Short mmCIF file of C-alpha atoms in Angstrom, two decimals:
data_model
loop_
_atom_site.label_atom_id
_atom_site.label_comp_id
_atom_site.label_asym_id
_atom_site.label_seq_id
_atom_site.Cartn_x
_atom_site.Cartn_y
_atom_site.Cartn_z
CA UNK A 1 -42.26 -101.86 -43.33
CA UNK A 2 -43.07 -102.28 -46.84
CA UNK A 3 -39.94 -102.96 -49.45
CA UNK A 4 -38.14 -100.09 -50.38
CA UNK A 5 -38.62 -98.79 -54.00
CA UNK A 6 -35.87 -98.27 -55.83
CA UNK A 7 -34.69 -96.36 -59.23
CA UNK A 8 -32.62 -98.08 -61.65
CA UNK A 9 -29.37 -96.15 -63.21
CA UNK A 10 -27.30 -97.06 -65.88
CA UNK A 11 -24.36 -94.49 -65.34
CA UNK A 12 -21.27 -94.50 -68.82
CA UNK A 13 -18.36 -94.13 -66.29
CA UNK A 14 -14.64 -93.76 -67.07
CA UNK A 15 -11.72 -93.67 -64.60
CA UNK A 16 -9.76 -91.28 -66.37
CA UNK A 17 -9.14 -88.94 -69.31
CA UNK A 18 -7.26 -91.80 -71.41
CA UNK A 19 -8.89 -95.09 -70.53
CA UNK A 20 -11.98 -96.80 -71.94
CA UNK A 21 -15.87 -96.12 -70.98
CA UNK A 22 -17.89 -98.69 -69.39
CA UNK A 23 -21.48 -99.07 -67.94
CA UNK A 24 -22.27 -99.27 -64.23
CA UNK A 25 -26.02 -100.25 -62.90
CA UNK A 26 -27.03 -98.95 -59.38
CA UNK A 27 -29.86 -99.20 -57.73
CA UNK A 28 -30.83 -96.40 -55.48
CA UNK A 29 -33.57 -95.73 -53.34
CA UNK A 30 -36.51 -93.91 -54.56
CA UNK A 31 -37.50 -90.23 -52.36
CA UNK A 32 -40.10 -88.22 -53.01
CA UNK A 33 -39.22 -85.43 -55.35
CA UNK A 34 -35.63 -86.65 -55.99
CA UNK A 35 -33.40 -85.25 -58.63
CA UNK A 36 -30.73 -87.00 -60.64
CA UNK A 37 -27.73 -85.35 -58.53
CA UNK A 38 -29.75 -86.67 -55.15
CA UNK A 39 -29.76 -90.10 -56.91
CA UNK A 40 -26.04 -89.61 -57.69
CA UNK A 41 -25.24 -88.38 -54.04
CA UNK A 42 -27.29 -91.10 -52.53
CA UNK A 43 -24.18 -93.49 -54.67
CA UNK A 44 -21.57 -91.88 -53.22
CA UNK A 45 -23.09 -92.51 -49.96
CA UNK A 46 -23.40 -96.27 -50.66
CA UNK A 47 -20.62 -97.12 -53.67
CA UNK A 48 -22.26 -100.43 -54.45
CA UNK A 49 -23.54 -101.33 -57.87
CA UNK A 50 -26.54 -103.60 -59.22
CA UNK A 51 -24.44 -106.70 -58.55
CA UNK A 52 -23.80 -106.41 -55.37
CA UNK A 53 -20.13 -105.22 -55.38
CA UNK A 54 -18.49 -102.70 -53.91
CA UNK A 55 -17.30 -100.09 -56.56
CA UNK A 56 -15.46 -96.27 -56.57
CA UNK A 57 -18.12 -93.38 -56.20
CA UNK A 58 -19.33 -91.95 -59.08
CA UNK A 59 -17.90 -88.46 -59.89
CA UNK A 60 -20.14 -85.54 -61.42
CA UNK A 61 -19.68 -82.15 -61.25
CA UNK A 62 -22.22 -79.83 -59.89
CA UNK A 63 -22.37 -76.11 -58.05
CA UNK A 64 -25.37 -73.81 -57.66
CA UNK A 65 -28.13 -76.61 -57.64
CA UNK A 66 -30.99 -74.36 -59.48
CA UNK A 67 -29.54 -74.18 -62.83
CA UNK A 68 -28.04 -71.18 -63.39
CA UNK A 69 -23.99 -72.29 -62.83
CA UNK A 70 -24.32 -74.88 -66.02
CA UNK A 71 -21.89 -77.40 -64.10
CA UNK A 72 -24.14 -80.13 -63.68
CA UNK A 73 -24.63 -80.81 -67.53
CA UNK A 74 -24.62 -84.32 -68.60
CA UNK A 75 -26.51 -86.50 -70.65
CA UNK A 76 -29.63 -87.73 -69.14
CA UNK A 77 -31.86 -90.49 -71.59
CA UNK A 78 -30.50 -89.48 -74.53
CA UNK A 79 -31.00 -85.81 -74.23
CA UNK A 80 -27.92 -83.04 -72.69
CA UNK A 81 -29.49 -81.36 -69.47
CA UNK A 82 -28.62 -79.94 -66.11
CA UNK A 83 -28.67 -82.94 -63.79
CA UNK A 84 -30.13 -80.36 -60.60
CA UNK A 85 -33.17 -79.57 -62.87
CA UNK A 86 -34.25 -83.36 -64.22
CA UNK A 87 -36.20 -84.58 -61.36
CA UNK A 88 -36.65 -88.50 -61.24
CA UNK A 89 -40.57 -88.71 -61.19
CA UNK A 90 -40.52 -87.06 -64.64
CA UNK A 91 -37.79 -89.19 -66.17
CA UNK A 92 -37.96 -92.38 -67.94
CA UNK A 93 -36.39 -95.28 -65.93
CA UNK A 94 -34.43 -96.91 -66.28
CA UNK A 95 -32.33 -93.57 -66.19
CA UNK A 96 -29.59 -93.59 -68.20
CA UNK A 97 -26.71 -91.09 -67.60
CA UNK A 98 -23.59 -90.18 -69.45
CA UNK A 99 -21.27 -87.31 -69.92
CA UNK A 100 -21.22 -84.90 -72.83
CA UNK A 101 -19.88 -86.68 -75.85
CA UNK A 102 -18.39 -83.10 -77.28
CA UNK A 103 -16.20 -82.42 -74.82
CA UNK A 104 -13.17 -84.38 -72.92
CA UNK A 105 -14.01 -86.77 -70.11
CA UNK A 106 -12.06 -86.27 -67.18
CA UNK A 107 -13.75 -88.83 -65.12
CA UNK A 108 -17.03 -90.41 -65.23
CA UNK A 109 -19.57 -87.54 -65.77
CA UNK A 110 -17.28 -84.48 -65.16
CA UNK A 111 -16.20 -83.35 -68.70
CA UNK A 112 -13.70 -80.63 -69.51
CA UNK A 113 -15.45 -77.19 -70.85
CA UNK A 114 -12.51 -75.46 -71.43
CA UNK A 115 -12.56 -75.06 -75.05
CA UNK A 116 -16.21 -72.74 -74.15
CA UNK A 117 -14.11 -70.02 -72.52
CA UNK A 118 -11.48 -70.38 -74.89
CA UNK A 119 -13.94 -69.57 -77.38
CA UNK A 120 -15.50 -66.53 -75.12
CA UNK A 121 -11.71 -65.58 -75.45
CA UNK A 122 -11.35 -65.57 -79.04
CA UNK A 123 -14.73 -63.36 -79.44
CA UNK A 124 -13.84 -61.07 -76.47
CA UNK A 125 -16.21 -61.60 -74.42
CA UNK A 126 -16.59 -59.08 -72.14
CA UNK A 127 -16.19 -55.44 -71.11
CA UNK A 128 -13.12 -53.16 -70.75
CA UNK A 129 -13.32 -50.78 -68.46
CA UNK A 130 -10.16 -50.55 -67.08
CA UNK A 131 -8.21 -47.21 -67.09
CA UNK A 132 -5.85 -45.31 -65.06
CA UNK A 133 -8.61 -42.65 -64.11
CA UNK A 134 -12.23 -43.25 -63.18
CA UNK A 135 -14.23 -42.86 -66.74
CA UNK A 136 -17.41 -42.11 -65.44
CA UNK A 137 -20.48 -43.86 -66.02
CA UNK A 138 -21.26 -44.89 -69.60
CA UNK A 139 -23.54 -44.74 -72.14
CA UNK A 140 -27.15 -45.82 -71.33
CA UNK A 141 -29.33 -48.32 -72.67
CA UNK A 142 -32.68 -48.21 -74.47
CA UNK A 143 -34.84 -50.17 -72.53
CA UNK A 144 -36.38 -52.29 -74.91
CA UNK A 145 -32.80 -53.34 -75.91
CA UNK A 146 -32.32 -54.38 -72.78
CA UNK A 147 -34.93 -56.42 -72.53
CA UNK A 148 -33.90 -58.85 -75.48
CA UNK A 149 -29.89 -58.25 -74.33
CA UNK A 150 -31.28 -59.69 -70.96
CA UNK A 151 -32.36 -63.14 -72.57
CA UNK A 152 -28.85 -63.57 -73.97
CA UNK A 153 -27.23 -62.72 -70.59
CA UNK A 154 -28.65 -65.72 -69.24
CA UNK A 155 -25.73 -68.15 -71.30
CA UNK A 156 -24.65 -70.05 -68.07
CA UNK A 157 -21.80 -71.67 -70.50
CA UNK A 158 -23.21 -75.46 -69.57
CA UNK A 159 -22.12 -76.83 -73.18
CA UNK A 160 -25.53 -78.09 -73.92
CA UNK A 161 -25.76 -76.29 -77.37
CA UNK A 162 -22.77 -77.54 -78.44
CA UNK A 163 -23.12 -80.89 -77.49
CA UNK A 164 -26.18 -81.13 -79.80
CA UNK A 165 -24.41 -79.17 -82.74
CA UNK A 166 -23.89 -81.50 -85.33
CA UNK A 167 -21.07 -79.11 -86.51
CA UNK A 168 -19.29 -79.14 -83.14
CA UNK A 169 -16.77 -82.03 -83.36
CA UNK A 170 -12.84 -83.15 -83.53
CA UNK A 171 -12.95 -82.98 -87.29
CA UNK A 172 -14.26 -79.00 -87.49
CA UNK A 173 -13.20 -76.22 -85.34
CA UNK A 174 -16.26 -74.60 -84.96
CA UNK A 175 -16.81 -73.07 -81.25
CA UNK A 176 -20.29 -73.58 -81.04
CA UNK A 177 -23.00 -71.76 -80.71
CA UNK A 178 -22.66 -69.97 -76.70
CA UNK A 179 -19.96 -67.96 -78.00
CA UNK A 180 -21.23 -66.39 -80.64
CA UNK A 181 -24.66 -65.34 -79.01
CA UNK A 182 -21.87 -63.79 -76.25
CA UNK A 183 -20.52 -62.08 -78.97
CA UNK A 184 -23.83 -60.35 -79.75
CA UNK A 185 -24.65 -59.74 -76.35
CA UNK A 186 -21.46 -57.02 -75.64
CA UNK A 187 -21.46 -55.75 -78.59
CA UNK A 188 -25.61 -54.64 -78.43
CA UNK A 189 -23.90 -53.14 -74.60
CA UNK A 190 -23.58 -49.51 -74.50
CA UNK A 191 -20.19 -49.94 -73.41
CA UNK A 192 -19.27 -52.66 -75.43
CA UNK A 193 -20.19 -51.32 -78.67
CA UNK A 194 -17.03 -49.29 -78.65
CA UNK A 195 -14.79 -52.32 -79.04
CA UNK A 196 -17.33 -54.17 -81.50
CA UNK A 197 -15.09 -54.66 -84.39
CA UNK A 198 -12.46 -56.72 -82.28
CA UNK A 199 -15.15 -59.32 -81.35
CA UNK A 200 -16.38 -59.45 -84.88
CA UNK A 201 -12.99 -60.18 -85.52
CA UNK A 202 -13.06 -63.48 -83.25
CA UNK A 203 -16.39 -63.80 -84.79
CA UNK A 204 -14.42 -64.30 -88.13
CA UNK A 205 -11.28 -65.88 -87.54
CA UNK A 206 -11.16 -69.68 -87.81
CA UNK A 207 -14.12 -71.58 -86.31
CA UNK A 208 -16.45 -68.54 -85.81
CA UNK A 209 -19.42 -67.58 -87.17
CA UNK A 210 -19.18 -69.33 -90.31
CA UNK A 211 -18.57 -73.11 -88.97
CA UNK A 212 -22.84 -73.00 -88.21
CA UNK A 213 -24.79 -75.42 -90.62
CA UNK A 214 -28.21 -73.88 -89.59
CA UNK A 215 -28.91 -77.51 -88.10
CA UNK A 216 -30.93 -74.89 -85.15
CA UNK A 217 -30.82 -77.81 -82.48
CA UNK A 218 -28.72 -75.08 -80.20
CA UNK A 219 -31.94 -73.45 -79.83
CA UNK A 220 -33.63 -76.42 -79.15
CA UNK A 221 -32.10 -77.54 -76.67
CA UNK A 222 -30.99 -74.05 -74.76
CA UNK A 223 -32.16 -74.80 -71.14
CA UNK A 224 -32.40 -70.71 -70.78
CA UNK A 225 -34.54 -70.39 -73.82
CA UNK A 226 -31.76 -68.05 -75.44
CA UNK A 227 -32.23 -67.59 -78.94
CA UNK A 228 -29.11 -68.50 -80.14
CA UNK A 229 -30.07 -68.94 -83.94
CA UNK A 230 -31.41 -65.28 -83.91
CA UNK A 231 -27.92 -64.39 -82.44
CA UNK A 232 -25.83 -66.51 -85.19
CA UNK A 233 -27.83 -64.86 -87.93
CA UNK A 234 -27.65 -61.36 -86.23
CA UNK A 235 -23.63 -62.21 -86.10
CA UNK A 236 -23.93 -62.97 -89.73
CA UNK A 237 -25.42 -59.92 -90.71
CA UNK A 238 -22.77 -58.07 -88.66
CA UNK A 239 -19.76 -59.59 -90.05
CA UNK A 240 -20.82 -59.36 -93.39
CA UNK A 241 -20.76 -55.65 -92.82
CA UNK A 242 -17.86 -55.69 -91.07
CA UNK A 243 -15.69 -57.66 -93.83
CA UNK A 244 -17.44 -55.29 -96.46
CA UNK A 245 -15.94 -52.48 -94.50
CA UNK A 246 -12.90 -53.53 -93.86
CA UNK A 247 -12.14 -54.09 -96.99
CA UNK A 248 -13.60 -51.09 -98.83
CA UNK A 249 -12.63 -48.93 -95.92
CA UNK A 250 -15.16 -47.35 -93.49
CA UNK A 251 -14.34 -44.03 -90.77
CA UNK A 252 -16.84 -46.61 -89.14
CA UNK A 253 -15.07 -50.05 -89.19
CA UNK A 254 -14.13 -49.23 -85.80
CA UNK B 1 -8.62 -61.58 -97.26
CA UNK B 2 -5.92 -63.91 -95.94
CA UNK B 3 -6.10 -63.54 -92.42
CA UNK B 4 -10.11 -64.42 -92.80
CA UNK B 5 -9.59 -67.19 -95.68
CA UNK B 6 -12.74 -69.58 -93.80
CA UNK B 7 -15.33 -66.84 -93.83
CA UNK B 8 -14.39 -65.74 -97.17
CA UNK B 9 -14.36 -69.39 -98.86
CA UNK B 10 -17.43 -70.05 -96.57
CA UNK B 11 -19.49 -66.72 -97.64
CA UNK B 12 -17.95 -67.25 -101.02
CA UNK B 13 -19.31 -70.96 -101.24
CA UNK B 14 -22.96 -69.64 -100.45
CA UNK B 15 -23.35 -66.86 -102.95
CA UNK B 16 -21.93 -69.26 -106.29
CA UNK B 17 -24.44 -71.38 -105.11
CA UNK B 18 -27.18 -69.02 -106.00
CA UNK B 19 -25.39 -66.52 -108.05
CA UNK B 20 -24.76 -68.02 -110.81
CA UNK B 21 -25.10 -71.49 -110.04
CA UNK B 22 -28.75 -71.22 -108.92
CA UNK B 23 -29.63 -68.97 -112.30
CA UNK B 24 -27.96 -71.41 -113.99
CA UNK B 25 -30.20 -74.11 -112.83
CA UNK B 26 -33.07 -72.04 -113.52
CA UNK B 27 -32.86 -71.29 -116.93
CA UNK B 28 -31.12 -75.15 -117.42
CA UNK B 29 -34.96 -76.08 -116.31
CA UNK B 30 -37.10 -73.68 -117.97
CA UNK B 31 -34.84 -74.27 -121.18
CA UNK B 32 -36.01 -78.25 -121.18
CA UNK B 33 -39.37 -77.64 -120.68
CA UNK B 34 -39.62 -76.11 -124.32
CA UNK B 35 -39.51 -80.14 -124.73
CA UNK B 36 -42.44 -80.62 -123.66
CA UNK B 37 -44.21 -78.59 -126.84
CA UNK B 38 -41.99 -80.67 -129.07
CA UNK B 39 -39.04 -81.79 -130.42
CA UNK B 40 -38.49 -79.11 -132.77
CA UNK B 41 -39.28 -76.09 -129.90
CA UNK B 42 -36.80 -77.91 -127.93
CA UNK B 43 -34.21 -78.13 -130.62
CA UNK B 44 -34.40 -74.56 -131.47
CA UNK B 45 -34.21 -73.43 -127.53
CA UNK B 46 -31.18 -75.57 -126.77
CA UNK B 47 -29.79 -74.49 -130.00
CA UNK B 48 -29.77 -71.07 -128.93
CA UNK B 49 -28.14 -71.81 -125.75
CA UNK B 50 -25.50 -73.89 -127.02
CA UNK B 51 -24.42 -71.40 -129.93
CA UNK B 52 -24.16 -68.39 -127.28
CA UNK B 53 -21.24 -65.94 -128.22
CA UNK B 54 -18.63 -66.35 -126.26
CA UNK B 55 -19.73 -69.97 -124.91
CA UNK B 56 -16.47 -71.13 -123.37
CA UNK B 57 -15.93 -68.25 -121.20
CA UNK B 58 -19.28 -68.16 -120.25
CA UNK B 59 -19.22 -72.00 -119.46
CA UNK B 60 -16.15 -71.88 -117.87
CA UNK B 61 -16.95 -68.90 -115.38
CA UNK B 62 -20.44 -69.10 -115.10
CA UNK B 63 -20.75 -72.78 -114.63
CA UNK B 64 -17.49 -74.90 -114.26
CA UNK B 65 -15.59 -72.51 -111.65
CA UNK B 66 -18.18 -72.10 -109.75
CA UNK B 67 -19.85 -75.84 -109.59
CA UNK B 68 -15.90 -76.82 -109.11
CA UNK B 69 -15.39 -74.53 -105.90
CA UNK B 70 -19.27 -74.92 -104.41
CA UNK B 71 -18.50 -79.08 -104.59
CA UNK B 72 -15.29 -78.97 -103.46
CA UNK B 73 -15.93 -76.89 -100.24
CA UNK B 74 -19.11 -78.55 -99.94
CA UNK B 75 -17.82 -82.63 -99.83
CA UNK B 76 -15.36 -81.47 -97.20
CA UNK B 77 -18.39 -79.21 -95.34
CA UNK B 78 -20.68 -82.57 -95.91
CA UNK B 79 -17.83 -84.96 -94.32
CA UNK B 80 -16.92 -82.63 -91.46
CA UNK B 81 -20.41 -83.06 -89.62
CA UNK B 82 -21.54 -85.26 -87.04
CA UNK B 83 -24.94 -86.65 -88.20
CA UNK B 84 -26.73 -86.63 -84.97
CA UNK B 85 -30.54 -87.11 -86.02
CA UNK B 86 -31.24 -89.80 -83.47
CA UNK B 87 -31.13 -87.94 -80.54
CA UNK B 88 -32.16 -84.52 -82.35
CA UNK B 89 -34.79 -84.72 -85.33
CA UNK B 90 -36.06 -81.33 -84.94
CA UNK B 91 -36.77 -80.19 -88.66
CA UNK B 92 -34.08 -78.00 -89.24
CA UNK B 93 -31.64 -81.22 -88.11
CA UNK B 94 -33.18 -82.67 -90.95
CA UNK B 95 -32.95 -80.26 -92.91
CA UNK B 96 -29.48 -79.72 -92.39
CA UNK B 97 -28.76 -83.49 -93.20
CA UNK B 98 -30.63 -83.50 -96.54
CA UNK B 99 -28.79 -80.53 -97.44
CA UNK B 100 -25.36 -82.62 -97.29
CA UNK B 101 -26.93 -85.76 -98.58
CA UNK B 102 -28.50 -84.12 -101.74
CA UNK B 103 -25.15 -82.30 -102.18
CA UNK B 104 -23.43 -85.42 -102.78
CA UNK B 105 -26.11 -86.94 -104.66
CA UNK B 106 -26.86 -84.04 -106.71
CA UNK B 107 -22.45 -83.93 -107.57
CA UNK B 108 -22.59 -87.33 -108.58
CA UNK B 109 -25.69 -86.58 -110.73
CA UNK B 110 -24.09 -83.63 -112.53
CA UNK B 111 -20.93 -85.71 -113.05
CA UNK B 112 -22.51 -87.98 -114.58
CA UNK B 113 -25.06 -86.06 -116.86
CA UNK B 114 -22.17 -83.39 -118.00
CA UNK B 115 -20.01 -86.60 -118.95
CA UNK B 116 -23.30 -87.94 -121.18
CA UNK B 117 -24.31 -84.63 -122.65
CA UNK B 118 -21.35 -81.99 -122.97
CA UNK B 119 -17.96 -84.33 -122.36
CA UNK B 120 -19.88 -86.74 -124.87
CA UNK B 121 -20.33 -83.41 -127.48
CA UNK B 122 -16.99 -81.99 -127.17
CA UNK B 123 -15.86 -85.25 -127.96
CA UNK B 124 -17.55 -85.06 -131.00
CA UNK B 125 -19.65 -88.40 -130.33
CA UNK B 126 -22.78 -86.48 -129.93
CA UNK B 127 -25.07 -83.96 -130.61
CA UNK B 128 -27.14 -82.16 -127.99
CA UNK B 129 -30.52 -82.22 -128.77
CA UNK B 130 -33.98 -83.63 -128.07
CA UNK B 131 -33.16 -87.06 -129.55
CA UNK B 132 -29.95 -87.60 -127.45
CA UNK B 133 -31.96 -87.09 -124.11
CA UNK B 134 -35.07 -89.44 -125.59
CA UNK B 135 -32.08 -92.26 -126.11
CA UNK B 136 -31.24 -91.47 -122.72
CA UNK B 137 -34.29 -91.62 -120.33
CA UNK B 138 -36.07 -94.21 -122.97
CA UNK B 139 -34.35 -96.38 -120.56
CA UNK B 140 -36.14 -96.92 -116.93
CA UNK B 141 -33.05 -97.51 -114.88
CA UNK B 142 -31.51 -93.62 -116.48
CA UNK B 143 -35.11 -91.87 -116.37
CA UNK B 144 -35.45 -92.63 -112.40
CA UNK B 145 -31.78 -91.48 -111.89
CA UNK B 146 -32.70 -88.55 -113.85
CA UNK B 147 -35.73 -87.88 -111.37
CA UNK B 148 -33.82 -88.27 -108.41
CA UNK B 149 -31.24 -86.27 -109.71
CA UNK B 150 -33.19 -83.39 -110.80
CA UNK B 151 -35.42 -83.26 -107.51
CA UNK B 152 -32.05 -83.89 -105.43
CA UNK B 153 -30.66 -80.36 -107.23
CA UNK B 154 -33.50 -78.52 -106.63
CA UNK B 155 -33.87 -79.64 -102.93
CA UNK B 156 -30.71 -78.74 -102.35
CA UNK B 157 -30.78 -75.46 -104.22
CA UNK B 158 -34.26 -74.81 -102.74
CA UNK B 159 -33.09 -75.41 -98.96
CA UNK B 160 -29.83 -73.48 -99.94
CA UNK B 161 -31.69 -69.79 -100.80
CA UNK B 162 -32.69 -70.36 -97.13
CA UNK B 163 -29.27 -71.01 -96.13
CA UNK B 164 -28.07 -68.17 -98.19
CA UNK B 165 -30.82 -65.76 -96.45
CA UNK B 166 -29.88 -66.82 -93.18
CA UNK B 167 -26.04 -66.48 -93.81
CA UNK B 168 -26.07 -63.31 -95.56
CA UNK B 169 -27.80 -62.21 -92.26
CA UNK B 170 -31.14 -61.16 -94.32
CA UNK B 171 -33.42 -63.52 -91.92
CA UNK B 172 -32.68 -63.01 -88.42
CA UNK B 173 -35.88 -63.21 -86.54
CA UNK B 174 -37.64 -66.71 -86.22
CA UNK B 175 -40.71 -65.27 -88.13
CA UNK B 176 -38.72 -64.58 -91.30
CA UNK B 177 -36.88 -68.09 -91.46
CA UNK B 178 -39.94 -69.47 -90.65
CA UNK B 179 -41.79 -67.75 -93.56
CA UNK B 180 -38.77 -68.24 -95.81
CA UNK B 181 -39.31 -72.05 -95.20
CA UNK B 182 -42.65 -71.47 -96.68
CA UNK B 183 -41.14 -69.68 -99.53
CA UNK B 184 -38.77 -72.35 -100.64
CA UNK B 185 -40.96 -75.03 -100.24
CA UNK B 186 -43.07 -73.37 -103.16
CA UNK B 187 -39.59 -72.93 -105.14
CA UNK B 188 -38.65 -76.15 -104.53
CA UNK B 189 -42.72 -78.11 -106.19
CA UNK B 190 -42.41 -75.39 -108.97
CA UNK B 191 -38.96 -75.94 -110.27
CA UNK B 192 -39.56 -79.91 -109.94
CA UNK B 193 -42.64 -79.88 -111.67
CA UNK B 194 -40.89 -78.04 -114.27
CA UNK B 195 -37.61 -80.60 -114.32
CA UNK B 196 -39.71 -83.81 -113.80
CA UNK B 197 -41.81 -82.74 -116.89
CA UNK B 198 -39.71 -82.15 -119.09
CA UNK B 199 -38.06 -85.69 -118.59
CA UNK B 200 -41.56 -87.31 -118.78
CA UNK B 201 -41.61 -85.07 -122.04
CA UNK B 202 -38.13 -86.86 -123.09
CA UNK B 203 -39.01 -90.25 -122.15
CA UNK B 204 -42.28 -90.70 -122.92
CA UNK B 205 -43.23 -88.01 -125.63
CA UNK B 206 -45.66 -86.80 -124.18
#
């Protein structure tokens, strides 16, 4: 049988939140049609590195496999990606893989994207429907609205925006740019609309809307395609309004 | 306006820079070009600009205040980023960086040119006029840090009016920045043909 090919990867691992990052080499075997995660599972099957030596599995974190769950996000030659979605054959090798700068490493290539749903917390992301009696349905939606609300939907919160923010770091506190598209995206709902002014609010507390530089690399990089710079100007426009109103006064500040 | 003190300094910090800092600039530029028909045009335009009524309050609110606040929120804005062209030199990235580099070059430029010129008057070593800027740039090593200084300003006030449209929410779609782009890029090779000339006008005369 003729020699096995094999793909070289040069993996940043760290064994835990607080201790120091270090490079690993493996060399797997090459498949047809592989992805990065396949390469990955294919060294948890066989822990041993480029030397020779047996080592600890590498750890990633992954769920749906077809990019829409945003788990898999790491950084693959240089560039933040889903790991399910970068197929081998179209990679540069060696293929280099670490985990997103932005965010804490827990171990290896699973980072901590906590501080995302904090920030969908902070701009009230979401809905409330909740009563004691059953409301009925709501408003509808112009179609054409829905259309461009649909594009925004598609935020699968993988952190990808904000690890190529240059504004999202330990020394700001902006919350990137997910977030504030989210914000958009309820308040252009129907339903939503009616509690606008207390996700504006998020929008302008510390860290919102106006920690954005216009650096525009979210939209870049956006693996859906959202357009998040549309959405961060669209959020500045409505703020704007919204702190005119506010402090004026407005029957519509609502 | 406490409980939203970031957005406030933030939006605050983008409108001195054009209002009045940007007008300032402006008529600062179109002002020296009168050097460039002659000492005496010069003379009488800057005469009429430093013998305004009311020239301290007008200084002091339409220039110092502002330029104080707009550097001091911008050094901290500059020195909270994490330059990250490497990996991402889209334009905008760019950009984005030359924004915070000019910023600082452009403060350090004013510091130094408002310590020459008006510190320098009010000291009552100097007089402002055309033959205190041709001492000045006569020298080589002064006139190039008065070219970089002047294009670094209007670079950075240039790029800014589309940084003000976009944060004042006036350009939303990608067609508008993109055409707003275009628009400052023609703001930014007419005000530095204006500035640039008027130094050659200093320095050389002519």
């Amino acid at each position: 049988m003729a020699e096995q090919k094999t793909i070289t990867f040069i993996i940043t691992r760290q064994d835990g939140p607080d201790s120091a990052p270090y490079e690993e080499t493996f060399e797997v075997p090459y498949r047809k049609n592989m992805n990065v995660i396949s390469g990955l599972m294919e060294i948890r099957k066989n822990p041993v590195n480029a030397k020779g030596e047996k080592t600890t599995p590498v750890q990633w974190d992954m769920n749906c496999l077809e990019e829409v769950c945003g788990a898999c996000s790491m950084v693959i030659n240089g560039v933040p990606r889903q790991s399910c979605a970068a197929l081998v054959d179209e990679l540069e090798t060696p293929v280099r893989l670490a985990p997103m700068s932005t965010f804490p490493v827990v171990r290896d290539l699973i980072i901590d994207r906590e501080r995302m749903f904090d920030a969908l917390k902070q701009v009230k992301a979401w809905i409330p429907i909740d009563g004691t009696h059953d409301l009925g349905p709501g408003p509808r939606m112009p179609e054409k609205k829905r259309q461009w609300a649909y594009e925004l939907s598609k935020c699968m919160t993988c952190g990808v925006c904000l690890e190529s923010c240059p504004n999202v770091n330990d020394k700001s506190n902006f919350i990137g740019p997910a977030a504030l598209s989210q914000a958009r995206l309820f308040n252009a709902h129907p339903t939503g609309e009616m509690n606008k002014s207390e996700r504006l609010d998020g929008l302008m507390q510390e860290g919102g809307v106006s920690g954005c530089g216009n650096a525009q690399n979210c939209v870049q990089v956006c693996p859906k395609g959202i357009p998040l710079t549309t959405s961060i100007a669209a959020m500045n426009r409505a703020t704007n309004i919204q702190a005119f109103k506010n402090f004026f006064g407005s029957d519509n500040a609502h | 306006m406490a409980v939203h003190r970031e957005l406030f300094n933030r939006r605050l910090h983008s409108l001195l820079g054009v209002v009045p800092i940007g007008l300032y600039l402006v008529t600062h530029l179109v002002v020296n070009h009168f050097a460039v028909y002659g000492e005496e045009e010069f003379n009488r335009a800057a005469g009429f600009m430093g013998n305004l009524p009311f020239l301290i309050l007008l200084e002091i609110f339409v220039i110092y205040l502002p330029i104080l606040f707009h550097a001091v929120l911008g050094v901290y804005i500059a020195f909270t980023a994490n330059y990250n062209l490497k990996n991402y030199s889209f334009f905008r990235n760019w950009m984005f960086a030359l924004q915070r580099i000019t910023g600082i070059v452009t403060l350090i430029f004013i510091v130094w040119h408002v310590w020459e010129t008006r510190v320098q008057k009010a000291l009552g070593v100097v007089e402002v006029n055309y033959s205190l800027m041709e001492s000045i740039l006569s020298s080589p090593f002064m006139f190039w840090f008065y070219v970089v200084g002047v294009i670094s300003t209007v670079f950075h006030f240039s790029n800014g009016l589309w940084g003000f449209m976009v944060t004042w929410g006036i350009t939303q779609s990608p067609k508008s920045q993109k055409i707003t782009t275009y628009g400052v890029v023609v703001v930014f090779l007419v005000l530095s043909y204006i500035g640039v000339r008027s130094l050659i006008a200093f320095a050389y005369g002519v």
